[in-house]
PDB file of C-alpha atoms and ligand atoms in Angstrom:
ATOM      1  CA  MET L1049     -31.815  13.653  14.239  1.00 83.00           C
ATOM      2  CA  THR L1050     -33.628  12.483  11.125  1.00 91.00           C
ATOM      3  CA  LEU L1051     -33.009  12.912   7.449  1.00 97.00           C
ATOM      4  CA  ASP L1052     -36.242  13.301   5.499  1.00 97.00           C
ATOM      5  CA  LEU L1053     -36.365  13.388   1.732  1.00 98.00           C
ATOM      6  CA  LYS L1054     -39.667  14.255   0.105  1.00 97.00           C
ATOM      7  CA  ASN L1055     -40.194  14.216  -3.660  1.00 98.00           C
ATOM      8  CA  LEU L1056     -36.535  14.877  -4.282  1.00 98.00           C
ATOM      9  CA  SER L1057     -35.769  15.577  -7.938  1.00 98.00           C
ATOM     10  CA  VAL L1058     -32.385  16.533  -9.374  1.00 98.00           C
ATOM     11  CA  PHE L1059     -31.558  17.724 -12.876  1.00 98.00           C
ATOM     12  CA  TYR L1060     -28.272  17.954 -14.755  1.00 97.00           C
ATOM     13  CA  GLY L1061     -29.255  20.712 -17.167  1.00 95.00           C
ATOM     14  CA  LYS L1062     -32.328  19.341 -18.909  1.00 95.00           C
ATOM     15  CA  THR L1063     -31.613  15.746 -17.945  1.00 97.00           C
ATOM     16  CA  GLN L1064     -33.476  14.538 -14.891  1.00 98.00           C
ATOM     17  CA  ALA L1065     -31.412  12.143 -12.745  1.00 98.00           C
ATOM     18  CA  LEU L1066     -33.728  11.743  -9.696  1.00 98.00           C
ATOM     19  CA  PHE L1067     -37.522  11.549  -9.815  1.00 98.00           C
ATOM     20  CA  ASP L1068     -39.571  12.268  -6.675  1.00 98.00           C
ATOM     21  CA  CYS L1069     -37.445  10.230  -4.288  1.00 98.00           C
ATOM     22  CA  SER L1070     -38.856  10.064  -0.756  1.00 97.00           C
ATOM     23  CA  PHE L1071     -37.411   8.317   2.276  1.00 94.00           C
ATOM     24  CA  SER L1072     -36.184   8.887   5.803  1.00 96.00           C
ATOM     25  CA  VAL L1073     -33.224   7.835   7.874  1.00 97.00           C
ATOM     26  CA  GLY L1074     -33.849   7.849  11.617  1.00 97.00           C
ATOM     27  CA  GLU L1075     -31.381   8.477  14.431  1.00 96.00           C
ATOM     28  CA  GLY L1076     -29.148   5.484  15.082  1.00 97.00           C
ATOM     29  CA  GLU L1077     -30.066   3.637  11.903  1.00 97.00           C
ATOM     30  CA  PHE L1078     -27.702   1.967   9.466  1.00 98.00           C
ATOM     31  CA  VAL L1079     -29.383   2.411   6.091  1.00 98.00           C
ATOM     32  CA  ALA L1080     -28.068   1.273   2.717  1.00 97.00           C
ATOM     33  CA  LEU L1081     -28.935   2.861  -0.609  1.00 97.00           C
ATOM     34  CA  LEU L1082     -28.545   0.164  -3.234  1.00 95.00           C
ATOM     35  CA  GLY L1083     -28.678   0.351  -6.998  1.00 92.00           C
ATOM     36  CA  SER L1084     -26.780  -0.415 -10.152  1.00 89.00           C
ATOM     37  CA  ASN L1085     -24.448   1.848 -12.155  1.00 90.00           C
ATOM     38  CA  GLY L1086     -25.994   5.183 -13.023  1.00 93.00           C
ATOM     39  CA  ALA L1087     -29.097   4.608 -10.872  1.00 94.00           C
ATOM     40  CA  GLY L1088     -28.687   7.961  -9.114  1.00 97.00           C
ATOM     41  CA  LYS L1089     -27.060   7.039  -5.802  1.00 97.00           C
ATOM     42  CA  THR L1090     -24.197   9.540  -5.986  1.00 97.00           C
ATOM     43  CA  THR L1091     -26.570  12.250  -7.182  1.00 97.00           C
ATOM     44  CA  LEU L1092     -28.772  11.688  -4.135  1.00 98.00           C
ATOM     45  CA  LEU L1093     -25.873  11.954  -1.658  1.00 97.00           C
ATOM     46  CA  ARG L1094     -24.580  15.070  -3.413  1.00 97.00           C
ATOM     47  CA  ALA L1095     -27.986  16.719  -3.134  1.00 98.00           C
ATOM     48  CA  VAL L1096     -28.107  15.950   0.601  1.00 98.00           C
ATOM     49  CA  SER L1097     -24.628  17.306   1.297  1.00 96.00           C
ATOM     50  CA  GLY L1098     -25.187  20.493  -0.695  1.00 96.00           C
ATOM     51  CA  LEU L1099     -23.179  19.816  -3.847  1.00 96.00           C
ATOM     52  CA  LEU L1100     -26.188  19.824  -6.188  1.00 96.00           C
ATOM     53  CA  PRO L1101     -29.393  21.884  -6.282  1.00 96.00           C
ATOM     54  CA  PHE L1102     -32.665  19.975  -5.990  1.00 97.00           C
ATOM     55  CA  LYS L1103     -36.425  20.222  -6.210  1.00 97.00           C
ATOM     56  CA  GLY L1104     -38.653  18.817  -3.490  1.00 97.00           C
ATOM     57  CA  SER L1105     -37.452  18.885   0.092  1.00 97.00           C
ATOM     58  CA  ILE L1106     -34.602  17.626   2.208  1.00 98.00           C
ATOM     59  CA  ALA L1107     -34.912  18.185   5.949  1.00 97.00           C
ATOM     60  CA  PHE L1108     -32.324  17.418   8.599  1.00 97.00           C
ATOM     61  CA  SER L1109     -33.702  17.269  12.138  1.00 95.00           C
ATOM     62  CA  GLY L1110     -36.717  19.153  10.803  1.00 94.00           C
ATOM     63  CA  MET L1111     -34.649  21.932   9.214  1.00 96.00           C
ATOM     64  CA  ALA L1112     -35.089  22.512   5.469  1.00 97.00           C
ATOM     65  CA  LEU L1113     -31.701  22.289   3.750  1.00 96.00           C
ATOM     66  CA  ASP L1114     -32.471  23.955   0.427  1.00 93.00           C
ATOM     67  CA  LYS L1115     -30.974  27.329   1.399  1.00 92.00           C
ATOM     68  CA  ILE L1116     -28.123  25.953   3.494  1.00 95.00           C
ATOM     69  CA  VAL L1117     -24.709  25.743   1.782  1.00 95.00           C
ATOM     70  CA  ALA L1118     -22.536  22.619   1.909  1.00 94.00           C
ATOM     71  CA  GLN L1119     -20.109  23.906   4.567  1.00 92.00           C
ATOM     72  CA  LYS L1120     -23.012  24.759   6.885  1.00 94.00           C
ATOM     73  CA  ARG L1121     -24.556  21.328   6.340  1.00 96.00           C
ATOM     74  CA  LEU L1122     -21.255  19.848   7.533  1.00 94.00           C
ATOM     75  CA  ALA L1123     -21.443  22.038  10.624  1.00 93.00           C
ATOM     76  CA  LEU L1124     -25.013  20.808  11.190  1.00 95.00           C
ATOM     77  CA  GLY L1125     -23.664  17.257  11.272  1.00 96.00           C
ATOM     78  CA  ILE L1126     -23.892  15.899   7.736  1.00 97.00           C
ATOM     79  CA  ALA L1127     -20.633  14.278   6.612  1.00 96.00           C
ATOM     80  CA  HIS L1128     -20.178  12.909   3.104  1.00 96.00           C
ATOM     81  CA  ILE L1129     -17.366  10.552   2.140  1.00 96.00           C
ATOM     82  CA  PRO L1130     -17.248  10.766  -1.659  1.00 94.00           C
ATOM     83  CA  GLN L1131     -16.666   7.961  -4.097  1.00 92.00           C
ATOM     84  CA  GLY L1132     -12.906   7.671  -4.486  1.00 85.00           C
ATOM     85  CA  ARG L1133     -12.519   8.653  -0.807  1.00 83.00           C
ATOM     86  CA  GLY L1134     -11.192  12.203  -1.184  1.00 85.00           C
ATOM     87  CA  THR L1135      -8.263  11.802   1.186  1.00 91.00           C
ATOM     88  CA  PHE L1136      -5.194  13.970   0.574  1.00 93.00           C
ATOM     89  CA  SER L1137      -2.470  11.661  -0.703  1.00 94.00           C
ATOM     90  CA  GLU L1138       0.376  14.148  -0.155  1.00 96.00           C
ATOM     91  CA  PHE L1139      -0.496  14.543   3.532  1.00 97.00           C
ATOM     92  CA  THR L1140       0.142  12.071   6.327  1.00 97.00           C
ATOM     93  CA  VAL L1141      -2.589  10.034   7.970  1.00 98.00           C
ATOM     94  CA  ASP L1142      -2.475  12.284  11.028  1.00 97.00           C
ATOM     95  CA  GLU L1143      -2.607  15.454   8.910  1.00 97.00           C
ATOM     96  CA  ASN L1144      -5.622  14.056   7.060  1.00 97.00           C
ATOM     97  CA  LEU L1145      -7.373  13.589  10.390  1.00 97.00           C
ATOM     98  CA  SER L1146      -6.555  17.183  11.337  1.00 96.00           C
ATOM     99  CA  LEU L1147      -7.991  18.343   8.004  1.00 94.00           C
ATOM    100  CA  GLY L1148     -11.210  16.521   8.868  1.00 94.00           C
ATOM    101  CA  ALA L1149     -11.497  18.687  11.975  1.00 92.00           C
ATOM    102  CA  THR L1150     -11.173  22.127  10.373  1.00 86.00           C
ATOM    103  CA  ILE L1151     -14.647  23.063  11.621  1.00 88.00           C
ATOM    104  CA  VAL L1152     -13.655  22.165  15.206  1.00 86.00           C
ATOM    105  CA  SER L1153     -12.008  25.028  17.084  1.00 85.00           C
ATOM    106  CA  ASN L1154     -11.406  23.165  20.349  1.00 88.00           C
ATOM    107  CA  ARG L1155      -7.898  21.636  20.083  1.00 89.00           C
ATOM    108  CA  SER L1156      -8.355  19.255  23.004  1.00 92.00           C
ATOM    109  CA  GLN L1157     -11.472  17.878  21.304  1.00 92.00           C
ATOM    110  CA  VAL L1158      -9.374  17.213  18.194  1.00 95.00           C
ATOM    111  CA  ARG L1159      -6.752  15.326  20.251  1.00 95.00           C
ATOM    112  CA  GLU L1160      -9.431  13.375  22.071  1.00 95.00           C
ATOM    113  CA  ASP L1161     -11.152  12.439  18.804  1.00 96.00           C
ATOM    114  CA  LYS L1162      -7.890  11.360  17.188  1.00 97.00           C
ATOM    115  CA  ASP L1163      -7.189   9.099  20.175  1.00 96.00           C
ATOM    116  CA  ARG L1164     -10.676   7.638  19.946  1.00 94.00           C
ATOM    117  CA  TRP L1165     -10.489   6.888  16.225  1.00 96.00           C
ATOM    118  CA  TYR L1166      -6.922   5.575  16.407  1.00 97.00           C
ATOM    119  CA  GLU L1167      -8.333   3.130  18.970  1.00 94.00           C
ATOM    120  CA  THR L1168     -11.038   2.072  16.489  1.00 93.00           C
ATOM    121  CA  PHE L1169      -8.610   2.015  13.534  1.00 94.00           C
ATOM    122  CA  PRO L1170      -5.326   0.642  14.938  1.00 95.00           C
ATOM    123  CA  ARG L1171      -3.876   0.296  11.422  1.00 95.00           C
ATOM    124  CA  LEU L1172      -4.176   4.069  11.018  1.00 97.00           C
ATOM    125  CA  ARG L1173      -2.374   4.616  14.307  1.00 97.00           C
ATOM    126  CA  GLU L1174       0.485   2.386  13.102  1.00 97.00           C
ATOM    127  CA  ARG L1175       0.668   4.445   9.917  1.00 97.00           C
ATOM    128  CA  ARG L1176      -0.065   7.866  11.362  1.00 97.00           C
ATOM    129  CA  ASP L1177       3.113   9.438   9.954  1.00 98.00           C
ATOM    130  CA  GLN L1178       2.892   7.825   6.523  1.00 97.00           C
ATOM    131  CA  LEU L1179       1.564   9.639   3.484  1.00 97.00           C
ATOM    132  CA  ALA L1180      -2.066   8.745   2.764  1.00 97.00           C
ATOM    133  CA  GLY L1181      -1.080   8.015  -0.840  1.00 95.00           C
ATOM    134  CA  ASN L1182       1.088   5.123   0.362  1.00 96.00           C
ATOM    135  CA  LEU L1183      -1.759   3.322   2.147  1.00 96.00           C
ATOM    136  CA  SER L1184      -3.582   0.333   0.689  1.00 95.00           C
ATOM    137  CA  GLY L1185      -7.069   0.889  -0.744  1.00 94.00           C
ATOM    138  CA  GLY L1186      -8.716  -0.507   2.383  1.00 94.00           C
ATOM    139  CA  GLU L1187      -6.592   1.671   4.648  1.00 95.00           C
ATOM    140  CA  GLN L1188      -7.414   4.732   2.539  1.00 95.00           C
ATOM    141  CA  GLN L1189     -11.105   3.979   2.947  1.00 95.00           C
ATOM    142  CA  MET L1190     -10.609   3.647   6.721  1.00 95.00           C
ATOM    143  CA  LEU L1191      -8.787   6.976   6.685  1.00 97.00           C
ATOM    144  CA  ALA L1192     -11.652   8.575   4.748  1.00 96.00           C
ATOM    145  CA  VAL L1193     -14.093   7.318   7.377  1.00 96.00           C
ATOM    146  CA  ALA L1194     -11.934   8.417  10.318  1.00 97.00           C
ATOM    147  CA  ARG L1195     -11.358  11.815   8.721  1.00 97.00           C
ATOM    148  CA  ALA L1196     -15.106  12.307   8.262  1.00 96.00           C
ATOM    149  CA  LEU L1197     -15.677  11.342  11.908  1.00 96.00           C
ATOM    150  CA  MET L1198     -13.351  14.146  13.025  1.00 96.00           C
ATOM    151  CA  SER L1199     -16.114  16.680  12.264  1.00 94.00           C
ATOM    152  CA  ARG L1200     -18.318  14.851  14.822  1.00 94.00           C
ATOM    153  CA  PRO L1201     -21.119  14.174  12.346  1.00 96.00           C
ATOM    154  CA  LYS L1202     -24.610  13.121  13.322  1.00 96.00           C
ATOM    155  CA  LEU L1203     -25.118  11.498   9.932  1.00 97.00           C
ATOM    156  CA  LEU L1204     -22.287   9.809   8.075  1.00 98.00           C
ATOM    157  CA  MET L1205     -22.905   9.234   4.374  1.00 98.00           C
ATOM    158  CA  CYS L1206     -20.482   7.097   2.420  1.00 97.00           C
ATOM    159  CA  ASP L1207     -20.472   6.627  -1.342  1.00 96.00           C
ATOM    160  CA  GLU L1208     -19.472   3.155  -2.440  1.00 95.00           C
ATOM    161  CA  PRO L1209     -16.839   2.256   0.129  1.00 95.00           C
ATOM    162  CA  SER L1210     -16.217  -1.103  -1.585  1.00 93.00           C
ATOM    163  CA  LEU L1211     -15.003   0.490  -4.825  1.00 92.00           C
ATOM    164  CA  GLY L1212     -11.746  -1.190  -5.866  1.00 90.00           C
ATOM    165  CA  LEU L1213     -11.546  -3.303  -2.718  1.00 93.00           C
ATOM    166  CA  ALA L1214     -11.368  -7.093  -2.403  1.00 92.00           C
ATOM    167  CA  PRO L1215     -14.490  -8.689  -0.863  1.00 92.00           C
ATOM    168  CA  SER L1216     -12.693  -9.475   2.408  1.00 93.00           C
ATOM    169  CA  ILE L1217     -11.641  -5.826   2.789  1.00 94.00           C
ATOM    170  CA  THR L1218     -15.167  -4.685   1.950  1.00 94.00           C
ATOM    171  CA  GLN L1219     -16.423  -6.934   4.764  1.00 94.00           C
ATOM    172  CA  GLU L1220     -13.896  -5.313   7.097  1.00 94.00           C
ATOM    173  CA  ILE L1221     -15.076  -1.799   6.167  1.00 95.00           C
ATOM    174  CA  LEU L1222     -18.746  -2.695   6.584  1.00 96.00           C
ATOM    175  CA  ALA L1223     -17.957  -4.318   9.943  1.00 96.00           C
ATOM    176  CA  ILE L1224     -16.358  -0.999  10.982  1.00 95.00           C
ATOM    177  CA  PHE L1225     -19.570   0.808   9.997  1.00 97.00           C
ATOM    178  CA  LYS L1226     -21.511  -1.666  12.108  1.00 97.00           C
ATOM    179  CA  THR L1227     -19.219  -0.946  15.086  1.00 95.00           C
ATOM    180  CA  LEU L1228     -19.625   2.801  14.601  1.00 95.00           C
ATOM    181  CA  ASN L1229     -23.372   2.289  14.485  1.00 97.00           C
ATOM    182  CA  LYS L1230     -23.683  -0.056  17.457  1.00 96.00           C
ATOM    183  CA  ASP L1231     -20.945   1.188  19.785  1.00 94.00           C
ATOM    184  CA  HIS L1232     -20.857   4.891  18.912  1.00 92.00           C
ATOM    185  CA  GLY L1233     -24.507   5.443  17.940  1.00 94.00           C
ATOM    186  CA  MET L1234     -23.533   6.768  14.503  1.00 96.00           C
ATOM    187  CA  THR L1235     -26.314   7.134  11.959  1.00 97.00           C
ATOM    188  CA  LEU L1236     -25.237   5.835   8.576  1.00 98.00           C
ATOM    189  CA  LEU L1237     -26.371   6.128   4.978  1.00 98.00           C
ATOM    190  CA  VAL L1238     -24.151   3.927   2.833  1.00 98.00           C
ATOM    191  CA  VAL L1239     -24.377   3.752  -0.956  1.00 97.00           C
ATOM    192  CA  GLU L1240     -23.417   0.395  -2.404  1.00 94.00           C
ATOM    193  CA  GLN L1241     -23.650  -1.819  -5.475  1.00 90.00           C
ATOM    194  CA  ASN L1242     -22.332  -4.730  -3.484  1.00 88.00           C
ATOM    195  CA  VAL L1243     -25.750  -5.885  -2.407  1.00 89.00           C
ATOM    196  CA  ASP L1244     -25.296  -9.186  -0.607  1.00 88.00           C
ATOM    197  CA  ILE L1245     -22.427  -8.051   1.594  1.00 91.00           C
ATOM    198  CA  THR L1246     -24.067  -4.724   2.458  1.00 94.00           C
ATOM    199  CA  LEU L1247     -27.368  -6.315   3.456  1.00 94.00           C
ATOM    200  CA  GLN L1248     -25.491  -8.462   5.981  1.00 94.00           C
ATOM    201  CA  TYR L1249     -24.613  -5.307   7.918  1.00 96.00           C
ATOM    202  CA  ALA L1250     -27.295  -2.654   7.274  1.00 97.00           C
ATOM    203  CA  ASP L1251     -30.605  -2.526   9.185  1.00 97.00           C
ATOM    204  CA  ARG L1252     -32.651  -1.274   6.294  1.00 97.00           C
ATOM    205  CA  ALA L1253     -32.190  -0.522   2.612  1.00 96.00           C
ATOM    206  CA  PHE L1254     -33.660   1.435  -0.249  1.00 96.00           C
ATOM    207  CA  VAL L1255     -33.259   0.357  -3.841  1.00 95.00           C
ATOM    208  CA  ILE L1256     -32.906   3.050  -6.484  1.00 95.00           C
ATOM    209  CA  GLU L1257     -33.298   2.375 -10.197  1.00 94.00           C
ATOM    210  CA  ALA L1258     -33.238   4.932 -13.019  1.00 95.00           C
ATOM    211  CA  GLY L1259     -33.595   7.742 -10.476  1.00 97.00           C
ATOM    212  CA  GLN L1260     -36.567   6.311  -8.603  1.00 97.00           C
ATOM    213  CA  ILE L1261     -36.893   4.480  -5.307  1.00 96.00           C
ATOM    214  CA  VAL L1262     -38.327   1.145  -6.407  1.00 94.00           C
ATOM    215  CA  ALA L1263     -38.098  -0.943  -3.239  1.00 93.00           C
ATOM    216  CA  SER L1264     -37.329  -0.659   0.445  1.00 95.00           C
ATOM    217  CA  GLY L1265     -37.419  -2.794   3.522  1.00 95.00           C
ATOM    218  CA  ALA L1266     -35.524  -4.407   6.364  1.00 96.00           C
ATOM    219  CA  ALA L1267     -32.200  -5.855   5.210  1.00 95.00           C
ATOM    220  CA  THR L1268     -33.318  -9.318   6.303  1.00 93.00           C
ATOM    221  CA  GLU L1269     -36.408  -9.055   4.056  1.00 93.00           C
ATOM    222  CA  LEU L1270     -34.459  -7.787   1.057  1.00 91.00           C
ATOM    223  CA  ILE L1271     -31.811 -10.503   1.396  1.00 88.00           C
ATOM    224  CA  ALA L1272     -34.582 -13.062   1.051  1.00 88.00           C
ATOM    225  CA  ASN L1273     -36.310 -11.303  -1.852  1.00 87.00           C
ATOM    226  CA  GLU L1274     -34.900 -12.932  -4.969  1.00 85.00           C
ATOM    227  CA  ASP L1275     -37.246 -10.969  -7.269  1.00 84.00           C
ATOM    228  CA  ILE L1276     -35.948  -7.608  -6.112  1.00 82.00           C
ATOM    229  CA  LYS L1277     -32.364  -8.774  -6.244  1.00 78.00           C
ATOM    230  CA  LYS L1278     -32.811 -10.115  -9.789  1.00 80.00           C
ATOM    231  CA  SER L1279     -34.908  -7.224 -11.119  1.00 79.00           C
ATOM    232  CA  TYR L1280     -32.986  -4.284  -9.761  1.00 73.00           C
ATOM    233  CA  LEU L1281     -29.713  -5.281  -8.285  1.00 73.00           C
ATOM    234  CA  GLY L1282     -28.140  -7.503 -10.900  1.00 72.00           C
ATOM    235  CA  VAL L1283     -27.794 -10.385  -8.457  1.00 68.00           C
ATOM    236  CA  ALA L1284     -28.264 -13.717 -10.209  1.00 56.00           C
TER     237      ALA L1284
HETATM  238  P1  ATP Z  68     -22.386   4.873 -10.037  1.00 77.66           P
HETATM  239  O1  ATP Z  68     -22.551   3.699  -9.191  1.00 77.66           O
HETATM  240  O2  ATP Z  68     -21.895   4.584 -11.409  1.00 77.66           O
HETATM  241  O3  ATP Z  68     -21.661   6.000  -9.374  1.00 77.66           O
HETATM  242  P2  ATP Z  68     -24.872   6.206  -9.422  1.00 77.66           P
HETATM  243  O4  ATP Z  68     -25.996   5.354  -9.016  1.00 77.66           O
HETATM  244  O5  ATP Z  68     -24.106   6.880  -8.348  1.00 77.66           O
HETATM  245  O6  ATP Z  68     -23.884   5.394 -10.330  1.00 77.66           O
HETATM  246  P3  ATP Z  68     -25.151   8.822 -10.546  1.00 77.66           P
HETATM  247  O7  ATP Z  68     -23.668   9.051 -10.658  1.00 77.66           O
HETATM  248  O8  ATP Z  68     -25.875   9.530  -9.480  1.00 77.66           O
HETATM  249  O9  ATP Z  68     -25.440   7.265 -10.445  1.00 77.66           O
HETATM  250  O10 ATP Z  68     -25.801   9.158 -11.955  1.00 77.66           O
HETATM  251  C1  ATP Z  68     -27.204   9.183 -12.164  1.00 77.66           C
HETATM  252  C2  ATP Z  68     -27.498   9.640 -13.579  1.00 77.66           C
HETATM  253  O11 ATP Z  68     -27.112  11.000 -13.742  1.00 77.66           O
HETATM  254  C3  ATP Z  68     -26.760   8.855 -14.643  1.00 77.66           C
HETATM  255  O12 ATP Z  68     -27.613   8.706 -15.756  1.00 77.66           O
HETATM  256  C4  ATP Z  68     -25.596   9.743 -14.990  1.00 77.66           C
HETATM  257  O13 ATP Z  68     -25.195   9.549 -16.325  1.00 77.66           O
HETATM  258  C5  ATP Z  68     -26.187  11.128 -14.803  1.00 77.66           C
HETATM  259  N1  ATP Z  68     -25.142  12.087 -14.397  1.00 77.66           N
HETATM  260  C6  ATP Z  68     -24.327  11.985 -13.321  1.00 77.66           C
HETATM  261  N2  ATP Z  68     -23.502  13.052 -13.233  1.00 77.66           N
HETATM  262  C7  ATP Z  68     -23.816  13.851 -14.290  1.00 77.66           C
HETATM  263  C8  ATP Z  68     -23.336  15.111 -14.746  1.00 77.66           C
HETATM  264  N3  ATP Z  68     -22.369  15.773 -14.097  1.00 77.66           N
HETATM  265  N4  ATP Z  68     -23.905  15.624 -15.864  1.00 77.66           N
HETATM  266  C9  ATP Z  68     -24.890  14.980 -16.528  1.00 77.66           C
HETATM  267  N5  ATP Z  68     -25.395  13.795 -16.128  1.00 77.66           N
HETATM  268  C10 ATP Z  68     -24.876  13.225 -15.045  1.00 77.66           C
END
């Protein structure tokens, strides 16, 4: 599996939000997409998952996505955890996991997957019968991740998991992504503004500014690059 973006441009009416963005995410990679407020990160994820039309090309495992609707992209293996998590607060944790598996018809697979993810997220198992709306912010983010995993994605995209979370909880969430990547082979594309913490966990990162990819590299290189951090990422 690979995700290949070539000259991706997205418009909101006459306003252009992305300008010729090109990059790839390879199988088994943990890639971060970094950038400040309004840079275009959410727009890019929404174009990949089928929520916005685009110009240029997006290919998933070599297949052009432009004519494939969002639901089919999910079935192909592209999962998108939106900003704000998108869990159903009036449903229990366990029901939320079931809702993540609506594209899976095999009931024993659903049970097996729930067991697996309850193992990875023991706090969710403890709270399986509680309403999602009663969970803490960190637990809701874990639930959003576990719910997305229930569709057995090949690529998991997550929009700003740290939003509203304390730094220690953000670390915990990013450590979970690292576990999913290392132990379960999950390919990840994580959008973040929280640069320093994210670069501790990701393999590689792209920096987006005013709708353009302005820098990229191994996380270890970007961590050490004070110019990039100062110029584009608001890190003093
Ligand atoms: P944030 O971290 O604040 O979510 P972002 O990097 O995800 O920022 P986007 O939400 O993708 O940025 O926004 C990119 C640009 O597109 C911004 O200039 C924004 O104002 C504009 N934009 C986003 N959504 C819309 C919309 N529905 N209609 C018009 N313009 C929009």
